[in-house]
């Protein structure tokens, strides 16, 4: 499908892929068509890509779900989902989650470049990324509760991991907006920069991520991503095993 039809495009430049939400006239509000396209991007991603940058065209990252689509009566609408058997509805939501969870992949580092609004599904898309660079004008909110809904695009665990249970509950249950300064203070932002410096900051971060051995970076991401689920002893064992693989590989004795 065309970019016009899906509202999102993928561009690859060597080891860097950029996913751009390109519906600036509606602040990059998201639709099921966009999510299907992003899931397709995951399957089509070249093997040499190491960093994926996610950004929004225009003055916003994403204002969230496009309610003109979700609130209608056609495919993918709330009305249609509500008519499905429970398991079928849950399976349909699982398909939508895949548009976000591929950004967790162990072989890439994903970076959200966030300016303006990142609301609801937009906030969850930023959370799906490993790192978040925020412009000072960023406004974030988990607004699903204001529609009587819950965040269901794989954002809740990420949010708890970043800010803790109590703060995550407060953010989700109130649906309030927070600015970039607060996001930085509570651990949501990797970096906060003036709006005019966002693209340059993302380029610099990407260059830093690409500067070192890919296999070492992949091992480091796996160690850190799995740390919360391991005991100290288990984490130390994982470190030993990862280092053994690196030493053997650097000595030309890897598999």
mmCIF file of C-alpha atoms in Angstrom:
data_model
loop_
_atom_site.group_PDB
_atom_site.id
_atom_site.type_symbol
_atom_site.label_atom_id
_atom_site.label_comp_id
_atom_site.label_asym_id
_atom_site.label_seq_id
_atom_site.Cartn_x
_atom_site.Cartn_y
_atom_site.Cartn_z
ATOM 1 C CA UNK A 1 0.000 0.000 0.000
ATOM 2 C CA UNK A 2 1.077 3.603 -0.541
ATOM 3 C CA UNK A 3 2.282 5.953 2.168
ATOM 4 C CA UNK A 4 -0.847 8.009 1.540
ATOM 5 C CA UNK A 5 -3.014 4.971 2.265
ATOM 6 C CA UNK A 6 -1.177 3.822 5.374
ATOM 7 C CA UNK A 7 -0.022 7.134 6.872
ATOM 8 C CA UNK A 8 3.425 5.789 7.768
ATOM 9 C CA UNK A 9 6.644 5.211 5.859
ATOM 10 C CA UNK A 10 9.875 3.284 6.353
ATOM 11 C CA UNK A 11 13.210 4.596 5.057
ATOM 12 C CA UNK A 12 16.485 2.705 5.395
ATOM 13 C CA UNK A 13 19.933 4.277 5.208
ATOM 14 C CA UNK A 14 22.494 1.570 5.849
ATOM 15 C CA UNK A 15 22.290 0.514 9.511
ATOM 16 C CA UNK A 16 19.618 3.129 10.363
ATOM 17 C CA UNK A 17 15.912 2.720 9.611
ATOM 18 C CA UNK A 18 13.460 5.556 10.167
ATOM 19 C CA UNK A 19 9.749 5.013 10.738
ATOM 20 C CA UNK A 20 7.836 8.247 10.161
ATOM 21 C CA UNK A 21 4.204 8.806 11.032
ATOM 22 C CA UNK A 22 3.073 11.083 8.211
ATOM 23 C CA UNK A 23 -0.415 12.363 8.926
ATOM 24 C CA UNK A 24 0.618 15.817 10.179
ATOM 25 C CA UNK A 25 -2.790 17.322 9.387
ATOM 26 C CA UNK A 26 -4.275 15.230 12.231
ATOM 27 C CA UNK A 27 -1.177 15.344 14.465
ATOM 28 C CA UNK A 28 -0.226 11.821 13.310
ATOM 29 C CA UNK A 29 -3.275 10.230 14.895
ATOM 30 C CA UNK A 30 -2.928 6.462 14.509
ATOM 31 C CA UNK A 31 -5.145 3.998 12.667
ATOM 32 C CA UNK A 32 -5.250 0.204 12.260
ATOM 33 C CA UNK A 33 -3.858 0.676 8.727
ATOM 34 C CA UNK A 34 -0.775 2.349 10.204
ATOM 35 C CA UNK A 35 -0.338 -0.482 12.693
ATOM 36 C CA UNK A 36 -0.580 -3.118 9.970
ATOM 37 C CA UNK A 37 2.044 -1.249 7.959
ATOM 38 C CA UNK A 38 4.380 -1.024 10.970
ATOM 39 C CA UNK A 39 4.024 -4.769 11.542
ATOM 40 C CA UNK A 40 4.949 -5.296 7.888
ATOM 41 C CA UNK A 41 8.011 -3.080 8.390
ATOM 42 C CA UNK A 42 9.258 -5.498 11.029
ATOM 43 C CA UNK A 43 9.127 -8.378 8.558
ATOM 44 C CA UNK A 44 10.777 -6.368 5.787
ATOM 45 C CA UNK A 45 13.563 -4.785 7.847
ATOM 46 C CA UNK A 46 16.992 -5.403 6.233
ATOM 47 C CA UNK A 47 19.315 -7.541 8.297
ATOM 48 C CA UNK A 48 22.007 -4.860 8.531
ATOM 49 C CA UNK A 49 19.738 -2.388 10.372
ATOM 50 C CA UNK A 50 20.976 -1.738 13.898
ATOM 51 C CA UNK A 51 19.013 1.360 14.943
ATOM 52 C CA UNK A 52 15.364 2.202 14.276
ATOM 53 C CA UNK A 53 14.277 5.818 14.764
ATOM 54 C CA UNK A 54 10.548 6.497 15.189
ATOM 55 C CA UNK A 55 9.362 10.049 14.546
ATOM 56 C CA UNK A 56 6.313 12.083 13.611
ATOM 57 C CA UNK A 57 6.031 14.474 10.703
ATOM 58 C CA UNK A 58 5.087 18.039 11.523
ATOM 59 C CA UNK A 59 4.598 19.506 14.984
ATOM 60 C CA UNK A 60 3.548 16.375 16.898
ATOM 61 C CA UNK A 61 4.846 12.871 17.484
ATOM 62 C CA UNK A 62 1.341 11.396 17.668
ATOM 63 C CA UNK A 63 -1.877 12.677 19.221
ATOM 64 C CA UNK A 64 -2.988 9.074 19.789
ATOM 65 C CA UNK A 65 -5.736 6.959 18.327
ATOM 66 C CA UNK A 66 -7.694 8.401 15.408
ATOM 67 C CA UNK A 67 -11.140 8.470 16.978
ATOM 68 C CA UNK A 68 -12.802 9.156 13.613
ATOM 69 C CA UNK A 69 -11.744 5.627 12.619
ATOM 70 C CA UNK A 70 -12.023 3.825 15.960
ATOM 71 C CA UNK A 71 -15.330 5.458 16.746
ATOM 72 C CA UNK A 72 -16.934 4.563 13.429
ATOM 73 C CA UNK A 73 -18.631 1.250 12.614
ATOM 74 C CA UNK A 74 -16.251 -0.312 10.087
ATOM 75 C CA UNK A 75 -13.373 -2.825 10.387
ATOM 76 C CA UNK A 76 -11.120 -2.117 13.343
ATOM 77 C CA UNK A 77 -13.655 0.101 15.055
ATOM 78 C CA UNK A 78 -14.566 -0.187 18.730
ATOM 79 C CA UNK A 79 -18.073 -1.149 17.651
ATOM 80 C CA UNK A 80 -16.799 -4.073 15.579
ATOM 81 C CA UNK A 81 -14.426 -5.305 18.289
ATOM 82 C CA UNK A 82 -17.225 -5.221 20.850
ATOM 83 C CA UNK A 83 -19.287 -7.651 18.764
ATOM 84 C CA UNK A 84 -16.562 -10.303 18.598
ATOM 85 C CA UNK A 85 -16.279 -13.294 20.941
ATOM 86 C CA UNK A 86 -13.921 -12.465 23.803
ATOM 87 C CA UNK A 87 -11.011 -14.572 22.591
ATOM 88 C CA UNK A 88 -11.331 -13.302 19.038
ATOM 89 C CA UNK A 89 -11.346 -9.718 20.283
ATOM 90 C CA UNK A 90 -8.230 -10.394 22.369
ATOM 91 C CA UNK A 91 -6.536 -12.039 19.377
ATOM 92 C CA UNK A 92 -7.331 -9.003 17.253
ATOM 93 C CA UNK A 93 -5.746 -6.731 19.852
ATOM 94 C CA UNK A 94 -2.677 -9.006 19.893
ATOM 95 C CA UNK A 95 -2.263 -8.312 16.169
ATOM 96 C CA UNK A 96 -2.334 -4.584 16.869
ATOM 97 C CA UNK A 97 0.216 -4.921 19.682
ATOM 98 C CA UNK A 98 2.672 -6.451 17.203
ATOM 99 C CA UNK A 99 3.040 -3.020 15.569
ATOM 100 C CA UNK A 100 4.631 -1.852 18.818
ATOM 101 C CA UNK A 101 6.402 -4.893 20.248
ATOM 102 C CA UNK A 102 8.732 -5.421 17.285
ATOM 103 C CA UNK A 103 10.553 -2.322 18.504
ATOM 104 C CA UNK A 104 11.669 -4.449 21.505
ATOM 105 C CA UNK A 105 13.619 -6.767 19.178
ATOM 106 C CA UNK A 106 16.977 -7.853 20.636
ATOM 107 C CA UNK A 107 18.939 -7.170 17.430
ATOM 108 C CA UNK A 108 18.038 -3.460 17.177
ATOM 109 C CA UNK A 109 17.984 -0.392 19.409
ATOM 110 C CA UNK A 110 14.895 1.745 18.875
ATOM 111 C CA UNK A 111 14.828 5.498 19.483
ATOM 112 C CA UNK A 112 11.716 7.680 19.682
ATOM 113 C CA UNK A 113 12.209 11.301 18.566
ATOM 114 C CA UNK A 114 9.331 13.036 20.354
ATOM 115 C CA UNK A 115 8.128 16.558 19.707
ATOM 116 C CA UNK A 116 4.765 18.043 20.584
ATOM 117 C CA UNK A 117 2.004 15.681 21.601
ATOM 118 C CA UNK A 118 2.605 12.002 22.435
ATOM 119 C CA UNK A 119 -0.808 11.036 23.757
ATOM 120 C CA UNK A 120 -2.360 7.609 24.351
ATOM 121 C CA UNK A 121 -1.198 5.362 21.505
ATOM 122 C CA UNK A 122 1.450 7.997 20.773
ATOM 123 C CA UNK A 123 2.808 7.723 24.317
ATOM 124 C CA UNK A 124 2.753 3.932 24.047
ATOM 125 C CA UNK A 125 4.669 4.087 20.761
ATOM 126 C CA UNK A 126 7.341 6.189 22.453
ATOM 127 C CA UNK A 127 7.401 3.687 25.353
ATOM 128 C CA UNK A 128 7.838 0.812 22.890
ATOM 129 C CA UNK A 129 11.217 2.264 21.946
ATOM 130 C CA UNK A 130 14.334 1.529 23.973
ATOM 131 C CA UNK A 131 15.292 5.216 24.203
ATOM 132 C CA UNK A 132 13.345 8.483 24.045
ATOM 133 C CA UNK A 133 14.743 11.846 22.980
ATOM 134 C CA UNK A 134 12.236 14.570 23.862
ATOM 135 C CA UNK A 135 11.964 18.102 22.591
ATOM 136 C CA UNK A 136 11.259 20.618 25.338
ATOM 137 C CA UNK A 137 7.752 21.138 23.908
ATOM 138 C CA UNK A 138 6.778 17.470 24.309
ATOM 139 C CA UNK A 139 3.504 16.706 26.094
ATOM 140 C CA UNK A 140 2.885 13.109 27.178
ATOM 141 C CA UNK A 141 -0.255 11.434 28.523
ATOM 142 C CA UNK A 142 -1.733 7.947 28.879
ATOM 143 C CA UNK A 143 -5.201 9.181 27.997
ATOM 144 C CA UNK A 144 -7.022 5.888 27.422
ATOM 145 C CA UNK A 145 -8.841 6.144 30.747
ATOM 146 C CA UNK A 146 -10.607 9.304 29.542
ATOM 147 C CA UNK A 147 -12.331 7.113 26.924
ATOM 148 C CA UNK A 148 -13.197 4.425 29.470
ATOM 149 C CA UNK A 149 -10.422 2.207 28.074
ATOM 150 C CA UNK A 150 -7.109 0.775 29.266
ATOM 151 C CA UNK A 151 -3.664 1.127 27.634
ATOM 152 C CA UNK A 152 -3.391 -2.059 25.542
ATOM 153 C CA UNK A 153 -0.560 -1.446 23.086
ATOM 154 C CA UNK A 154 2.196 -2.985 25.234
ATOM 155 C CA UNK A 155 2.859 0.228 27.160
ATOM 156 C CA UNK A 156 1.940 -0.664 30.730
ATOM 157 C CA UNK A 157 4.881 -2.909 31.607
ATOM 158 C CA UNK A 158 7.337 -0.508 29.999
ATOM 159 C CA UNK A 159 5.887 2.365 31.998
ATOM 160 C CA UNK A 160 6.119 0.472 35.309
ATOM 161 C CA UNK A 161 9.709 -0.535 34.522
ATOM 162 C CA UNK A 162 10.657 3.089 33.881
ATOM 163 C CA UNK A 163 8.838 4.966 36.642
ATOM 164 C CA UNK A 164 7.647 2.354 39.164
ATOM 165 C CA UNK A 165 4.175 1.067 40.024
ATOM 166 C CA UNK A 166 2.821 4.011 42.024
ATOM 167 C CA UNK A 167 3.811 6.680 39.502
ATOM 168 C CA UNK A 168 2.613 4.527 36.581
ATOM 169 C CA UNK A 169 -0.759 4.027 38.288
ATOM 170 C CA UNK A 170 -1.135 7.754 38.860
ATOM 171 C CA UNK A 171 -0.249 8.559 35.228
ATOM 172 C CA UNK A 172 -2.617 5.952 33.780
ATOM 173 C CA UNK A 173 -5.535 6.406 36.191
ATOM 174 C CA UNK A 174 -5.641 10.207 35.871
ATOM 175 C CA UNK A 175 -4.818 10.475 32.170
ATOM 176 C CA UNK A 176 -3.107 13.782 32.939
ATOM 177 C CA UNK A 177 -0.504 15.389 30.730
ATOM 178 C CA UNK A 178 3.109 15.840 31.699
ATOM 179 C CA UNK A 179 5.743 18.049 30.118
ATOM 180 C CA UNK A 180 9.243 17.121 29.019
ATOM 181 C CA UNK A 181 10.816 18.413 32.234
ATOM 182 C CA UNK A 182 8.692 16.072 34.360
ATOM 183 C CA UNK A 183 9.260 13.170 31.949
ATOM 184 C CA UNK A 184 12.985 13.731 32.335
ATOM 185 C CA UNK A 185 12.754 13.970 36.125
ATOM 186 C CA UNK A 186 10.863 10.675 36.543
ATOM 187 C CA UNK A 187 13.010 8.680 34.114
ATOM 188 C CA UNK A 188 10.949 8.599 30.911
ATOM 189 C CA UNK A 189 13.381 10.656 28.834
ATOM 190 C CA UNK A 190 16.851 9.648 27.752
ATOM 191 C CA UNK A 191 17.554 13.233 26.725
ATOM 192 C CA UNK A 192 15.612 16.533 26.516
ATOM 193 C CA UNK A 193 16.666 19.160 23.975
ATOM 194 C CA UNK A 194 15.300 22.386 22.441
ATOM 195 C CA UNK A 195 12.865 21.643 19.588
ATOM 196 C CA UNK A 196 15.285 22.871 16.932
ATOM 197 C CA UNK A 197 17.952 20.461 18.152
ATOM 198 C CA UNK A 198 15.850 17.274 18.181
ATOM 199 C CA UNK A 199 17.003 15.875 14.840
ATOM 200 C CA UNK A 200 20.646 16.621 15.581
ATOM 201 C CA UNK A 201 20.445 15.038 19.022
ATOM 202 C CA UNK A 202 18.919 11.878 17.549
ATOM 203 C CA UNK A 203 21.656 11.746 14.897
ATOM 204 C CA UNK A 204 24.345 12.103 17.571
ATOM 205 C CA UNK A 205 22.763 9.392 19.730
ATOM 206 C CA UNK A 206 22.452 7.091 16.733
ATOM 207 C CA UNK A 207 26.102 7.635 15.842
ATOM 208 C CA UNK A 208 27.084 6.702 19.388
ATOM 209 C CA UNK A 209 25.002 3.526 19.239
ATOM 210 C CA UNK A 210 26.632 2.538 15.946
ATOM 211 C CA UNK A 211 30.190 3.312 17.042
ATOM 212 C CA UNK A 212 30.787 0.005 18.799
ATOM 213 C CA UNK A 213 30.750 -3.708 18.012
ATOM 214 C CA UNK A 214 27.247 -4.802 17.003
ATOM 215 C CA UNK A 215 27.404 -8.199 18.688
ATOM 216 C CA UNK A 216 28.596 -6.636 21.946
ATOM 217 C CA UNK A 217 25.725 -4.134 21.859
ATOM 218 C CA UNK A 218 23.216 -6.940 21.218
ATOM 219 C CA UNK A 219 24.586 -8.900 24.176
ATOM 220 C CA UNK A 220 24.457 -5.797 26.407
ATOM 221 C CA UNK A 221 20.835 -5.106 25.458
ATOM 222 C CA UNK A 222 19.885 -8.701 26.277
ATOM 223 C CA UNK A 223 21.683 -8.550 29.631
ATOM 224 C CA UNK A 224 19.950 -5.342 30.664
ATOM 225 C CA UNK A 225 16.526 -6.216 29.253
ATOM 226 C CA UNK A 226 16.460 -9.482 31.190
ATOM 227 C CA UNK A 227 17.983 -8.204 34.417
ATOM 228 C CA UNK A 228 14.709 -7.400 36.188
ATOM 229 C CA UNK A 229 13.518 -10.989 35.835
ATOM 230 C CA UNK A 230 16.711 -12.572 37.180
ATOM 231 C CA UNK A 231 18.185 -12.958 40.638
ATOM 232 C CA UNK A 232 21.662 -11.552 41.293
ATOM 233 C CA UNK A 233 23.151 -15.004 40.817
ATOM 234 C CA UNK A 234 21.228 -15.545 37.592
ATOM 235 C CA UNK A 235 22.298 -12.163 36.252
ATOM 236 C CA UNK A 236 25.930 -12.857 37.096
ATOM 237 C CA UNK A 237 25.685 -16.174 35.277
ATOM 238 C CA UNK A 238 24.183 -14.401 32.255
ATOM 239 C CA UNK A 239 27.096 -11.949 32.305
ATOM 240 C CA UNK A 240 29.622 -14.786 32.415
ATOM 241 C CA UNK A 241 27.971 -16.609 29.553
ATOM 242 C CA UNK A 242 27.704 -13.473 27.420
ATOM 243 C CA UNK A 243 31.338 -12.570 28.050
ATOM 244 C CA UNK A 244 32.446 -16.078 27.151
ATOM 245 C CA UNK A 245 30.645 -15.749 23.814
ATOM 246 C CA UNK A 246 32.287 -12.375 23.189
ATOM 247 C CA UNK A 247 35.784 -13.609 24.046
ATOM 248 C CA UNK A 248 35.423 -16.633 21.793
ATOM 249 C CA UNK A 249 34.050 -14.534 18.971
ATOM 250 C CA UNK A 250 36.839 -11.916 19.224
ATOM 251 C CA UNK A 251 39.393 -14.729 19.196
ATOM 252 C CA UNK A 252 37.835 -16.200 16.072
ATOM 253 C CA UNK A 253 36.507 -19.228 17.938
ATOM 254 C CA UNK A 254 32.810 -18.368 17.906
ATOM 255 C CA UNK A 255 30.183 -20.501 16.229
#
